[in-house]
Coordinates of C-alpha atoms in Angstrom, one line a residue:
Chain A
X1 CA -9.1 -137.9 -14.4
X2 CA -9.3 -139.0 -10.8
X3 CA -6.0 -137.7 -9.4
X4 CA -5.7 -134.2 -10.8
X5 CA -3.9 -133.3 -7.6
X6 CA -0.8 -135.1 -8.7
X7 CA -0.1 -133.0 -11.8
X8 CA -1.0 -129.9 -9.8
X9 CA 1.6 -130.7 -7.1
X10 CA 4.2 -131.6 -9.7
X11 CA 3.6 -128.3 -11.4
X12 CA 4.1 -126.4 -8.2
X13 CA 7.3 -128.2 -7.5
X14 CA 8.8 -127.0 -10.8
X15 CA 11.0 -124.3 -9.2
X16 CA 12.5 -126.9 -6.8
X17 CA 15.2 -128.2 -9.2
X18 CA 15.8 -124.7 -10.5
X19 CA 16.5 -123.4 -7.0
X20 CA 18.6 -126.3 -6.0
X21 CA 20.7 -126.0 -9.2
X22 CA 21.2 -122.3 -8.5
X23 CA 22.3 -123.2 -5.0
X24 CA 24.9 -125.4 -6.6
X25 CA 26.0 -122.8 -9.0
X26 CA 26.6 -120.5 -6.0
X27 CA 28.0 -123.3 -3.9
X28 CA 31.6 -123.1 -2.9
X29 CA 32.3 -126.1 -5.2
X30 CA 31.2 -128.5 -2.5
X31 CA 34.8 -129.2 -1.5
X32 CA 37.2 -127.2 0.6
X33 CA 40.4 -125.7 -0.9
X34 CA 43.6 -125.8 1.0
X35 CA 43.7 -124.5 4.6
X36 CA 47.0 -122.8 5.3
X37 CA 48.2 -121.2 8.5
X38 CA 50.5 -118.3 9.2
X39 CA 52.1 -115.3 7.5
X40 CA 54.8 -117.6 6.0
X41 CA 52.1 -119.6 4.2
X42 CA 50.5 -116.4 2.9
X43 CA 53.8 -115.1 1.6
X44 CA 54.6 -118.4 -0.1
X45 CA 51.3 -118.3 -2.0
X46 CA 52.0 -114.7 -3.0
X47 CA 55.4 -115.6 -4.1
X48 CA 54.1 -118.5 -6.1
X49 CA 51.6 -116.4 -8.0
X50 CA 54.2 -116.2 -10.8
X51 CA 53.3 -112.7 -12.2
X52 CA 49.5 -113.4 -12.1
X53 CA 47.1 -111.0 -10.3
X54 CA 46.3 -111.9 -6.8
X55 CA 42.9 -111.2 -5.1
X56 CA 43.2 -111.3 -1.3
X57 CA 39.9 -111.3 0.6
X58 CA 40.2 -110.6 4.4
X59 CA 37.3 -112.0 6.3
X60 CA 36.1 -113.8 9.4
X61 CA 33.4 -116.4 10.2
X62 CA 31.4 -113.9 12.4
X63 CA 31.1 -111.4 9.6
X64 CA 27.8 -111.9 7.7
X65 CA 28.8 -109.8 4.6
X66 CA 32.1 -111.8 4.4
X67 CA 30.4 -115.2 4.5
X68 CA 27.8 -114.1 1.9
X69 CA 30.6 -112.9 -0.3
X70 CA 32.6 -116.1 -0.4
X71 CA 30.4 -117.9 -3.0
X72 CA 30.7 -114.8 -5.2
X73 CA 34.4 -115.0 -5.0
X74 CA 34.3 -118.6 -5.8
X75 CA 32.3 -117.9 -8.9
X76 CA 34.9 -115.2 -10.0
X77 CA 37.7 -117.7 -9.3
X78 CA 35.9 -120.3 -11.5
X79 CA 35.6 -117.7 -14.2
X80 CA 39.2 -116.5 -14.0
X81 CA 40.6 -120.0 -13.9
X82 CA 44.4 -120.1 -13.7
X83 CA 44.8 -116.5 -14.8
X84 CA 44.6 -115.2 -11.3
X85 CA 45.2 -116.4 -7.7
X86 CA 42.4 -116.1 -5.1
X87 CA 43.0 -116.2 -1.4
X88 CA 40.6 -115.9 1.6
X89 CA 42.6 -114.8 4.6
X90 CA 40.8 -115.2 8.0
X91 CA 42.1 -112.4 10.2
X92 CA 39.1 -112.3 12.6
X93 CA 38.9 -115.7 14.3
X94 CA 41.4 -116.1 17.2
X95 CA 40.9 -119.9 17.3
X96 CA 41.7 -122.0 14.3
X97 CA 39.0 -124.5 15.4
X98 CA 36.3 -121.9 14.7
X99 CA 37.4 -121.7 11.1
X100 CA 37.7 -125.5 10.8
X101 CA 34.2 -126.1 12.1
X102 CA 32.8 -123.4 9.8
X103 CA 34.5 -125.1 6.8
X104 CA 32.9 -128.4 7.7
X105 CA 29.4 -126.9 7.2
X106 CA 30.3 -124.3 4.5
X107 CA 33.0 -125.6 2.1
X108 CA 35.2 -122.9 0.7
X109 CA 36.6 -123.8 -2.6
X110 CA 39.3 -121.2 -2.8
X111 CA 42.4 -121.5 -0.6
X112 CA 42.1 -120.2 3.0
X113 CA 44.9 -118.8 5.1
X114 CA 44.3 -118.5 8.8
X115 CA 46.3 -116.0 10.9
X116 CA 46.5 -115.9 14.6
X117 CA 45.7 -112.5 16.3
X118 CA 49.3 -111.4 16.4
X119 CA 49.9 -112.3 12.7
X120 CA 46.6 -110.8 11.8
X121 CA 47.6 -107.5 13.4
X122 CA 50.9 -107.6 11.6
X123 CA 49.2 -108.2 8.2
X124 CA 46.6 -105.4 9.0
X125 CA 49.5 -103.1 9.5
X126 CA 51.4 -104.3 6.4
X127 CA 48.3 -103.6 4.1
X128 CA 46.9 -100.7 6.2
X129 CA 43.7 -102.5 6.7
X130 CA 40.7 -100.8 8.4
X131 CA 39.2 -102.5 11.4
X132 CA 36.1 -103.6 9.4
X133 CA 35.6 -106.8 7.3
X134 CA 35.5 -107.8 4.6
X135 CA 38.4 -106.0 2.9
X136 CA 39.5 -107.1 -0.6
X137 CA 42.8 -106.2 -2.1
X138 CA 43.8 -106.9 -5.7
X139 CA 47.5 -107.0 -6.5
X140 CA 48.9 -107.0 -10.0
X141 CA 51.6 -109.3 -11.3
X142 CA 54.3 -107.2 -9.7
X143 CA 52.6 -107.3 -6.3
X144 CA 51.4 -103.7 -6.4
X145 CA 47.9 -102.9 -5.2
X146 CA 45.5 -102.0 -8.0
X147 CA 42.1 -102.1 -6.3
X148 CA 40.8 -102.2 -2.8
X149 CA 37.2 -102.7 -1.5
X150 CA 36.1 -102.2 2.0
X151 CA 32.8 -104.0 2.4
X152 CA 31.2 -106.7 0.3
X153 CA 31.2 -106.4 -3.5
X154 CA 29.5 -108.2 -6.3
X155 CA 30.6 -110.6 -9.1
X156 CA 31.1 -107.8 -11.6
X157 CA 33.3 -105.7 -9.3
X158 CA 35.6 -108.6 -8.5
X159 CA 35.9 -109.7 -12.1
X160 CA 36.6 -106.2 -13.2
X161 CA 39.2 -105.7 -10.4
X162 CA 41.0 -108.9 -11.4
X163 CA 40.9 -108.1 -15.1
X164 CA 42.0 -104.5 -14.3
X165 CA 45.0 -105.9 -12.4
X166 CA 46.0 -107.6 -15.6
X167 CA 45.5 -104.5 -17.8
X168 CA 46.5 -101.8 -15.3
X169 CA 43.0 -100.3 -14.8
X170 CA 41.4 -99.9 -11.4
X171 CA 38.0 -101.2 -10.4
X172 CA 35.4 -98.5 -9.7
X173 CA 35.0 -97.8 -6.0
X174 CA 31.6 -97.3 -4.6
X175 CA 30.6 -94.4 -2.3
X176 CA 28.3 -94.5 0.7
X177 CA 28.6 -94.9 4.4
X178 CA 25.4 -95.9 6.1
X179 CA 25.9 -97.4 9.5
X180 CA 23.8 -100.2 11.0
X181 CA 24.1 -101.8 14.4
X182 CA 22.8 -105.2 15.4
X183 CA 22.3 -105.5 19.2
X184 CA 21.9 -109.0 20.5
X185 CA 20.8 -110.0 24.0
X186 CA 18.0 -110.3 26.4
X187 CA 15.4 -107.5 26.5
X188 CA 15.6 -107.2 30.3
X189 CA 19.4 -107.1 30.4
X190 CA 20.7 -103.6 31.5
X191 CA 23.8 -104.0 29.4
X192 CA 21.5 -104.4 26.3
X193 CA 19.7 -101.2 27.2
X194 CA 23.1 -99.4 27.3
X195 CA 24.1 -100.9 24.0
X196 CA 20.8 -99.8 22.5
X197 CA 21.2 -96.3 23.7
X198 CA 24.7 -96.1 22.2
X199 CA 23.4 -97.7 19.0
X200 CA 20.8 -95.0 18.6
X201 CA 23.4 -92.3 19.2
X202 CA 25.5 -93.7 16.5
X203 CA 23.0 -94.9 13.9
X204 CA 19.9 -93.0 14.7
X205 CA 16.5 -94.4 15.6
X206 CA 16.1 -96.4 12.4
X207 CA 19.7 -97.5 12.2
X208 CA 19.8 -100.4 14.6
X209 CA 18.1 -103.7 15.2
X210 CA 17.5 -105.4 18.5
X211 CA 17.5 -109.2 18.3
X212 CA 16.6 -111.5 21.2
X213 CA 18.0 -115.0 20.6
X214 CA 15.2 -116.5 22.7
X215 CA 12.6 -115.2 20.2
X216 CA 12.4 -117.7 17.3
X217 CA 12.1 -115.1 14.5
X218 CA 15.0 -113.2 15.9
X219 CA 17.1 -116.3 16.2
X220 CA 16.3 -117.0 12.5
X221 CA 17.3 -113.5 11.5
X222 CA 20.6 -113.9 13.4
X223 CA 21.3 -117.1 11.5
X224 CA 20.5 -115.4 8.2
X225 CA 22.8 -112.5 9.1
X226 CA 25.6 -114.8 10.3
X227 CA 25.6 -113.1 13.7
X228 CA 27.4 -115.0 16.4
X229 CA 25.1 -117.4 18.2
X230 CA 26.8 -117.0 21.6
X231 CA 28.5 -114.4 23.8
X232 CA 25.6 -112.0 24.0
X233 CA 24.9 -109.3 24.9
X234 CA 26.9 -107.7 22.1
X235 CA 26.6 -105.1 19.4
X236 CA 28.0 -105.4 15.9
X237 CA 28.5 -102.3 13.8
X238 CA 28.2 -102.7 10.0
X239 CA 28.4 -100.2 7.2
X240 CA 28.6 -100.4 3.4
X241 CA 28.6 -104.2 3.4
X242 CA 31.4 -104.4 6.0
X243 CA 31.2 -105.2 9.7
X244 CA 33.3 -104.6 12.8
X245 CA 33.9 -107.4 15.4
X246 CA 31.1 -107.7 18.0
X247 CA 31.7 -105.6 21.1
X248 CA 30.1 -105.8 24.6
X249 CA 30.0 -102.2 25.9
X250 CA 28.8 -98.8 24.7
X251 CA 32.4 -97.5 25.0
X252 CA 33.7 -100.2 22.7
X253 CA 30.9 -99.5 20.3
X254 CA 31.7 -95.8 20.1
X255 CA 35.4 -96.7 19.6
X256 CA 34.5 -99.1 16.9
X257 CA 32.4 -96.4 15.2
X258 CA 35.3 -94.0 15.3
X259 CA 37.6 -96.6 13.9
X260 CA 35.2 -97.4 11.1
X261 CA 34.9 -93.7 10.2
Chain B
X1 CA -36.7 -116.8 6.3
X2 CA -33.7 -119.1 5.9
X3 CA -32.3 -116.7 3.3
X4 CA -32.5 -113.9 5.9
X5 CA -30.8 -116.1 8.5
X6 CA -28.1 -116.9 6.0
X7 CA -27.6 -113.2 5.2
X8 CA -27.4 -112.3 8.9
X9 CA -25.0 -115.2 9.6
X10 CA -22.9 -114.0 6.7
X11 CA -22.8 -110.5 8.1
X12 CA -21.7 -111.7 11.5
X13 CA -19.0 -113.8 10.0
X14 CA -17.7 -111.0 7.8
X15 CA -17.6 -108.7 10.8
X16 CA -15.5 -111.2 12.7
X17 CA -13.2 -111.7 9.7
X18 CA -12.6 -108.0 9.3
X19 CA -12.2 -107.5 13.0
X20 CA -9.6 -110.2 13.1
X21 CA -7.9 -108.6 10.1
X22 CA -7.7 -105.3 11.7
X23 CA -6.6 -106.6 15.1
X24 CA -3.7 -108.5 13.6
X25 CA -2.7 -105.7 11.2
X26 CA -2.1 -102.7 13.4
X27 CA 1.2 -101.6 11.8
X28 CA -0.6 -99.8 9.0
X29 CA 2.3 -97.3 8.4
X30 CA 4.2 -100.3 7.0
X31 CA 2.2 -100.1 3.8
X32 CA 3.3 -96.5 3.3
X33 CA 7.0 -96.8 4.1
X34 CA 7.5 -100.4 3.0
X35 CA 8.7 -101.7 6.3
X36 CA 7.9 -104.8 8.4
X37 CA 6.8 -104.6 12.0
X38 CA 9.4 -106.3 14.2
X39 CA 8.1 -105.8 17.7
X40 CA 7.6 -108.3 20.5
X41 CA 4.2 -109.4 19.3
X42 CA 5.9 -111.1 16.3
X43 CA 6.8 -113.9 18.7
X44 CA 3.1 -114.9 18.6
X45 CA 1.2 -116.6 15.8
X46 CA -1.9 -115.5 13.8
X47 CA -4.5 -118.3 13.5
X48 CA -4.4 -118.2 9.7
X49 CA -2.2 -117.9 6.7
X50 CA -0.7 -114.4 6.9
X51 CA 2.8 -113.6 6.0
X52 CA 5.3 -112.4 8.7
X53 CA 6.5 -109.9 6.1
X54 CA 3.1 -108.4 5.4
X55 CA 3.8 -104.7 6.1
X56 CA 1.0 -104.3 8.6
X57 CA 1.1 -107.7 10.3
X58 CA 1.9 -107.6 14.0
X59 CA 1.9 -111.4 14.3
X60 CA 3.8 -114.3 12.7
X61 CA 2.5 -116.9 10.3
X62 CA 2.5 -120.3 12.0
X63 CA 3.2 -122.1 8.7
X64 CA 6.1 -119.8 7.9
X65 CA 7.5 -120.0 11.4
X66 CA 7.3 -123.8 11.4
X67 CA 9.2 -124.0 8.1
X68 CA 11.8 -121.4 9.1
X69 CA 12.5 -123.2 12.4
X70 CA 12.8 -126.6 10.7
X71 CA 15.1 -125.1 8.1
X72 CA 17.5 -123.7 10.7
X73 CA 21.1 -124.8 10.4
X74 CA 21.7 -128.0 12.4
X75 CA 18.0 -128.0 13.5
X76 CA 18.0 -131.6 14.6
X77 CA 21.2 -131.3 16.6
X78 CA 19.9 -128.1 18.3
X79 CA 16.6 -129.9 19.1
X80 CA 18.5 -133.0 20.5
X81 CA 20.5 -130.8 22.8
X82 CA 17.4 -128.8 23.9
X83 CA 18.5 -125.4 22.6
X84 CA 15.6 -123.0 23.3
X85 CA 15.6 -121.6 19.7
X86 CA 15.0 -125.1 18.4
X87 CA 12.5 -126.1 21.1
X88 CA 10.3 -123.2 19.9
X89 CA 9.2 -125.4 17.1
X90 CA 7.2 -127.3 19.7
X91 CA 5.2 -124.1 20.4
X92 CA 4.3 -123.7 16.7
X93 CA 3.3 -127.3 16.5
X94 CA 1.4 -127.0 19.8
X95 CA -0.4 -123.8 18.5
X96 CA -1.5 -125.5 15.3
X97 CA -2.5 -128.7 17.1
X98 CA -4.4 -126.9 19.9
X99 CA -6.5 -124.9 17.4
X100 CA -7.0 -128.0 15.2
X101 CA -8.2 -130.2 18.0
X102 CA -10.3 -127.4 19.4
X103 CA -12.2 -126.5 16.3
X104 CA -10.7 -128.0 13.1
X105 CA -10.6 -125.5 10.3
X106 CA -12.7 -122.9 12.2
X107 CA -10.0 -120.3 11.8
X108 CA -10.1 -120.8 8.0
X109 CA -13.7 -119.7 8.0
X110 CA -13.7 -117.0 10.6
X111 CA -10.2 -115.5 10.9
X112 CA -7.7 -116.3 8.1
X113 CA -7.0 -113.1 6.1
X114 CA -6.3 -115.1 2.9
X115 CA -9.7 -116.9 3.4
X116 CA -11.3 -113.5 3.7
X117 CA -9.6 -112.3 0.5
X118 CA -10.9 -115.3 -1.4
X119 CA -14.4 -114.7 0.0
X120 CA -14.3 -111.1 -1.3
X121 CA -12.8 -112.1 -4.7
X122 CA -15.6 -114.6 -5.2
X123 CA -18.1 -111.7 -4.9
X124 CA -16.8 -110.1 -8.0
X125 CA -19.4 -110.6 -10.8
X126 CA -18.1 -113.2 -13.2
X127 CA -18.9 -116.6 -14.5
X128 CA -18.8 -119.1 -11.6
X129 CA -17.6 -122.7 -11.9
X130 CA -17.6 -125.8 -9.8
X131 CA -14.5 -127.2 -8.0
X132 CA -12.8 -130.3 -9.2
X133 CA -12.8 -132.5 -6.0
X134 CA -9.8 -134.6 -7.2
X135 CA -7.6 -131.6 -6.5
X136 CA -8.3 -131.7 -2.7
X137 CA -5.4 -134.1 -1.8
X138 CA -2.8 -131.7 -3.2
X139 CA -2.8 -129.7 0.1
X140 CA -1.8 -132.8 2.1
X141 CA 1.1 -133.4 -0.3
X142 CA 2.2 -129.8 0.0
X143 CA 2.0 -130.0 3.8
X144 CA 4.2 -133.1 3.8
X145 CA 6.6 -132.2 1.1
X146 CA 7.1 -128.4 1.2
X147 CA 6.2 -127.6 4.8
X148 CA 7.7 -130.6 6.7
X149 CA 10.0 -132.9 4.8
X150 CA 12.1 -130.5 2.6
X151 CA 12.6 -127.7 5.2
X152 CA 13.5 -130.3 7.9
X153 CA 15.8 -132.5 5.8
X154 CA 17.0 -130.8 2.6
X155 CA 20.2 -128.9 3.0
X156 CA 21.5 -127.5 -0.4
X157 CA 24.9 -126.9 1.3
X158 CA 25.9 -129.5 3.9
X159 CA 25.6 -128.1 7.4
X160 CA 23.9 -124.9 6.2
X161 CA 20.4 -123.8 6.4
X162 CA 17.4 -125.3 4.5
X163 CA 14.6 -123.3 3.0
X164 CA 11.0 -122.6 3.9
X165 CA 9.9 -124.2 0.7
X166 CA 6.2 -123.5 0.7
X167 CA 6.9 -119.8 1.4
X168 CA 9.6 -119.8 -1.1
X169 CA 7.9 -121.3 -4.2
X170 CA 4.2 -121.3 -3.7
X171 CA 2.5 -119.2 -0.9
X172 CA 0.2 -116.7 -2.7
X173 CA -0.6 -115.0 0.6
X174 CA 3.1 -114.1 1.0
X175 CA 3.4 -112.9 -2.6
X176 CA 0.3 -110.8 -2.6
X177 CA 0.3 -109.4 0.9
X178 CA 4.1 -109.1 1.5
X179 CA 6.1 -109.5 -1.7
X180 CA 4.2 -107.2 -3.9
X181 CA 3.7 -104.3 -1.4
X182 CA 7.3 -104.4 -0.2
X183 CA 8.7 -104.5 -3.7
X184 CA 6.4 -101.7 -4.8
X185 CA 7.6 -99.5 -1.9
X186 CA 11.3 -99.8 -2.8
X187 CA 11.9 -101.7 -6.0
X188 CA 15.6 -100.8 -6.0
X189 CA 16.1 -102.8 -2.8
X190 CA 15.2 -106.1 -4.3
X191 CA 16.9 -108.2 -6.9
X192 CA 13.8 -109.7 -8.6
X193 CA 14.6 -113.0 -10.1
X194 CA 13.0 -116.2 -11.3
X195 CA 11.3 -117.0 -8.0
X196 CA 9.6 -113.6 -7.8
X197 CA 8.1 -113.9 -11.2
X198 CA 7.2 -117.6 -10.6
X199 CA 5.4 -116.8 -7.4
X200 CA 3.7 -113.8 -8.8
X201 CA 2.3 -115.9 -11.6
X202 CA 1.1 -118.5 -9.2
X203 CA -0.5 -115.8 -7.0
X204 CA -2.2 -114.2 -10.0
X205 CA -3.6 -117.5 -11.1
X206 CA -4.9 -118.4 -7.7
X207 CA -6.5 -115.0 -7.2
X208 CA -8.1 -115.2 -10.6
X209 CA -9.2 -118.7 -9.8
X210 CA -10.8 -117.4 -6.6
X211 CA -12.9 -115.0 -8.6
X212 CA -14.6 -117.9 -10.5
X213 CA -14.4 -120.7 -7.9
X214 CA -15.2 -120.3 -4.2
X215 CA -12.1 -120.7 -2.0
X216 CA -10.1 -122.8 -4.4
X217 CA -6.8 -122.3 -2.4
X218 CA -8.4 -123.4 0.8
X219 CA -9.8 -126.5 -0.9
X220 CA -6.9 -127.6 -2.8
X221 CA -3.6 -126.0 -1.8
X222 CA -3.5 -124.7 1.8
X223 CA -1.2 -126.8 4.0
X224 CA -2.4 -125.1 7.2
X225 CA -6.0 -126.0 6.3
X226 CA -4.8 -129.5 5.6
X227 CA -3.2 -129.8 9.1
X228 CA -6.3 -128.3 10.8
X229 CA -8.6 -130.5 8.7
X230 CA -6.9 -133.7 9.8
X231 CA -7.4 -132.7 13.4
X232 CA -10.9 -131.4 12.6
X233 CA -12.1 -135.0 12.3
X234 CA -11.8 -135.3 16.0
X235 CA -12.1 -131.7 17.1
X236 CA -14.3 -130.6 20.0
X237 CA -16.2 -127.9 18.1
X238 CA -17.8 -129.3 15.0
X239 CA -20.9 -129.6 13.0
X240 CA -23.8 -131.8 14.0
X241 CA -26.6 -133.1 11.7
X242 CA -29.7 -134.3 13.5
X243 CA -31.9 -137.2 12.3
X244 CA -34.5 -134.7 11.1
X245 CA -32.3 -134.0 8.1
X246 CA -34.2 -134.4 4.9
X247 CA -31.1 -134.6 2.6
X248 CA -32.3 -131.7 0.5
X249 CA -28.8 -130.7 -0.4
X250 CA -29.2 -127.0 0.2
X251 CA -26.3 -127.1 2.7
X252 CA -24.0 -128.3 0.0
X253 CA -25.1 -125.6 -2.4
X254 CA -24.1 -122.8 0.0
X255 CA -21.0 -124.5 1.5
X256 CA -17.9 -122.5 0.4
X257 CA -16.0 -125.7 0.6
X258 CA -18.6 -127.6 -1.4
X259 CA -19.1 -130.3 1.3
X260 CA -22.2 -132.4 1.5
X261 CA -22.3 -131.8 5.2
X262 CA -25.5 -133.9 5.7
X263 CA -23.6 -136.9 4.5
X264 CA -20.3 -136.1 6.2
X265 CA -20.7 -133.8 9.2
X266 CA -17.2 -134.6 10.4
X267 CA -15.5 -133.7 7.1
X268 CA -11.9 -132.6 7.3
X269 CA -12.7 -129.9 4.8
X270 CA -15.3 -128.1 6.9
X271 CA -14.4 -124.6 7.9
X272 CA -17.2 -124.3 10.5
X273 CA -18.5 -121.2 8.7
X274 CA -22.1 -122.2 9.7
X275 CA -23.7 -121.3 6.4
X276 CA -25.2 -124.8 6.2
X277 CA -26.8 -124.4 9.6
X278 CA -28.3 -121.1 8.5
X279 CA -29.8 -122.4 5.3
X280 CA -31.1 -125.7 6.6
X281 CA -34.9 -125.6 6.1
X282 CA -35.6 -128.0 9.0
X283 CA -32.9 -126.7 11.4
X284 CA -31.2 -130.1 11.4
X285 CA -27.6 -128.7 11.3
X286 CA -25.9 -127.0 14.2
X287 CA -22.6 -126.3 15.8
X288 CA -21.9 -128.6 18.7
X289 CA -19.2 -129.2 21.3
X290 CA -18.6 -132.9 21.6
X291 CA -15.8 -134.9 23.1
X292 CA -15.2 -137.8 20.9
X293 CA -18.8 -138.8 20.1
X294 CA -19.4 -139.5 16.5
X295 CA -21.3 -136.6 15.0

């Protein structure tokens, strides 16, 4: 046979369709759900749940664990069908346009509610939300909270929480609080040095990463972690699959740490 | 005498290969604690196929970096607007092109850690087989499909990132020198799925192949070698065959790439290892630096 390379290449390409199909199974259905705005819209959806459990996921586009969690939520929503209501509530993006641009590139199949900063603060107070994201609440048919997760969770946890809301059981909460800080900026920026020092104080010598956006590998890691691609220098504090909003000074970083604790 | 010369030349080349391996793998503690070095030197590339995630590596793989950059979200838009993190792709292409036009596949023969690994595996006593030449074009297909086209253009989720496909579904260097050690160090941190087992199978097959056939990966599958080989046809540093050649074929017998260098001194497969020059009974083969003249 004169062209053995062809079957060899075809053989090596075997995983390609498998990987692409798995992408689609984790895809947020390829189409956006409804985009609603305001507390009124949120309350309307809750009122329309009609006795079904409601899963509310509080998130923001700058929060890597939140973004990675959305496809999992979509899968759970697909599994649950009409037996439960799923909502992704963006309480971390002051501008609606940020969310709109994000949805253009990353379709979110479940309905999304955007809240402006004032409304977000009000909702955070109503549900006693911590300052980290993501936070997920599961309410039973009567509107009572049955499960709460601070930080990202997996498919099994969400499904069990939603099923538990129907049966009265609570999803098992996970323990653990290991802090990690991402410091983003230029290596010769004095503000970065101060942030690095504060990060080491908070998370220890192994507990932080410095990323310089002008270094290609760092830039790639930032994209993979969904870290903001502008506004550096900044530091973002994460723990247990949840992240605080990026901050620009050591004082803000320490304050974020205290809030997170 | 020629055998002695061949042995001495082999010792020199092996010393260079091991020196390059050591010089580019200074983060040895990574093998113990299962971590990756992330210092500033990772902004530079190793002249060879060596995974960024190899625990001891202090440099980045040019092929992996190229794919990762091409696969970045909105890569073409960022490139069009001149964003620095997209323009870095030009430095990777420039690095590969510079070495290719300078010396073709020289780095494959003298520096590449995965080339060295194959050289060592072939020394294991076992039945040895010839190489099926019709497999050679596969590496050009892999270069075009998995390294360039799919990372640059395939976006499973519109607007999202692509994938470094060669790294993701084929690269045995990544599997054997990064995947396996990292997973072994902390198995609980990894969710091992289909791709891990697929790539492990591919890596095992290639490593076993390298025990019985000399440098099979370089000959048939390496996209980096393919890129350098294409440039090697017009590189400055190359092999030269003088008219005194008697076409005895000894050079082909010792060539790790199985090239009849006396017939095709400008072969794109040549890794400039120099074994042909060392074995030539009439001294007709040599390295030369030429600018454009036909060898």
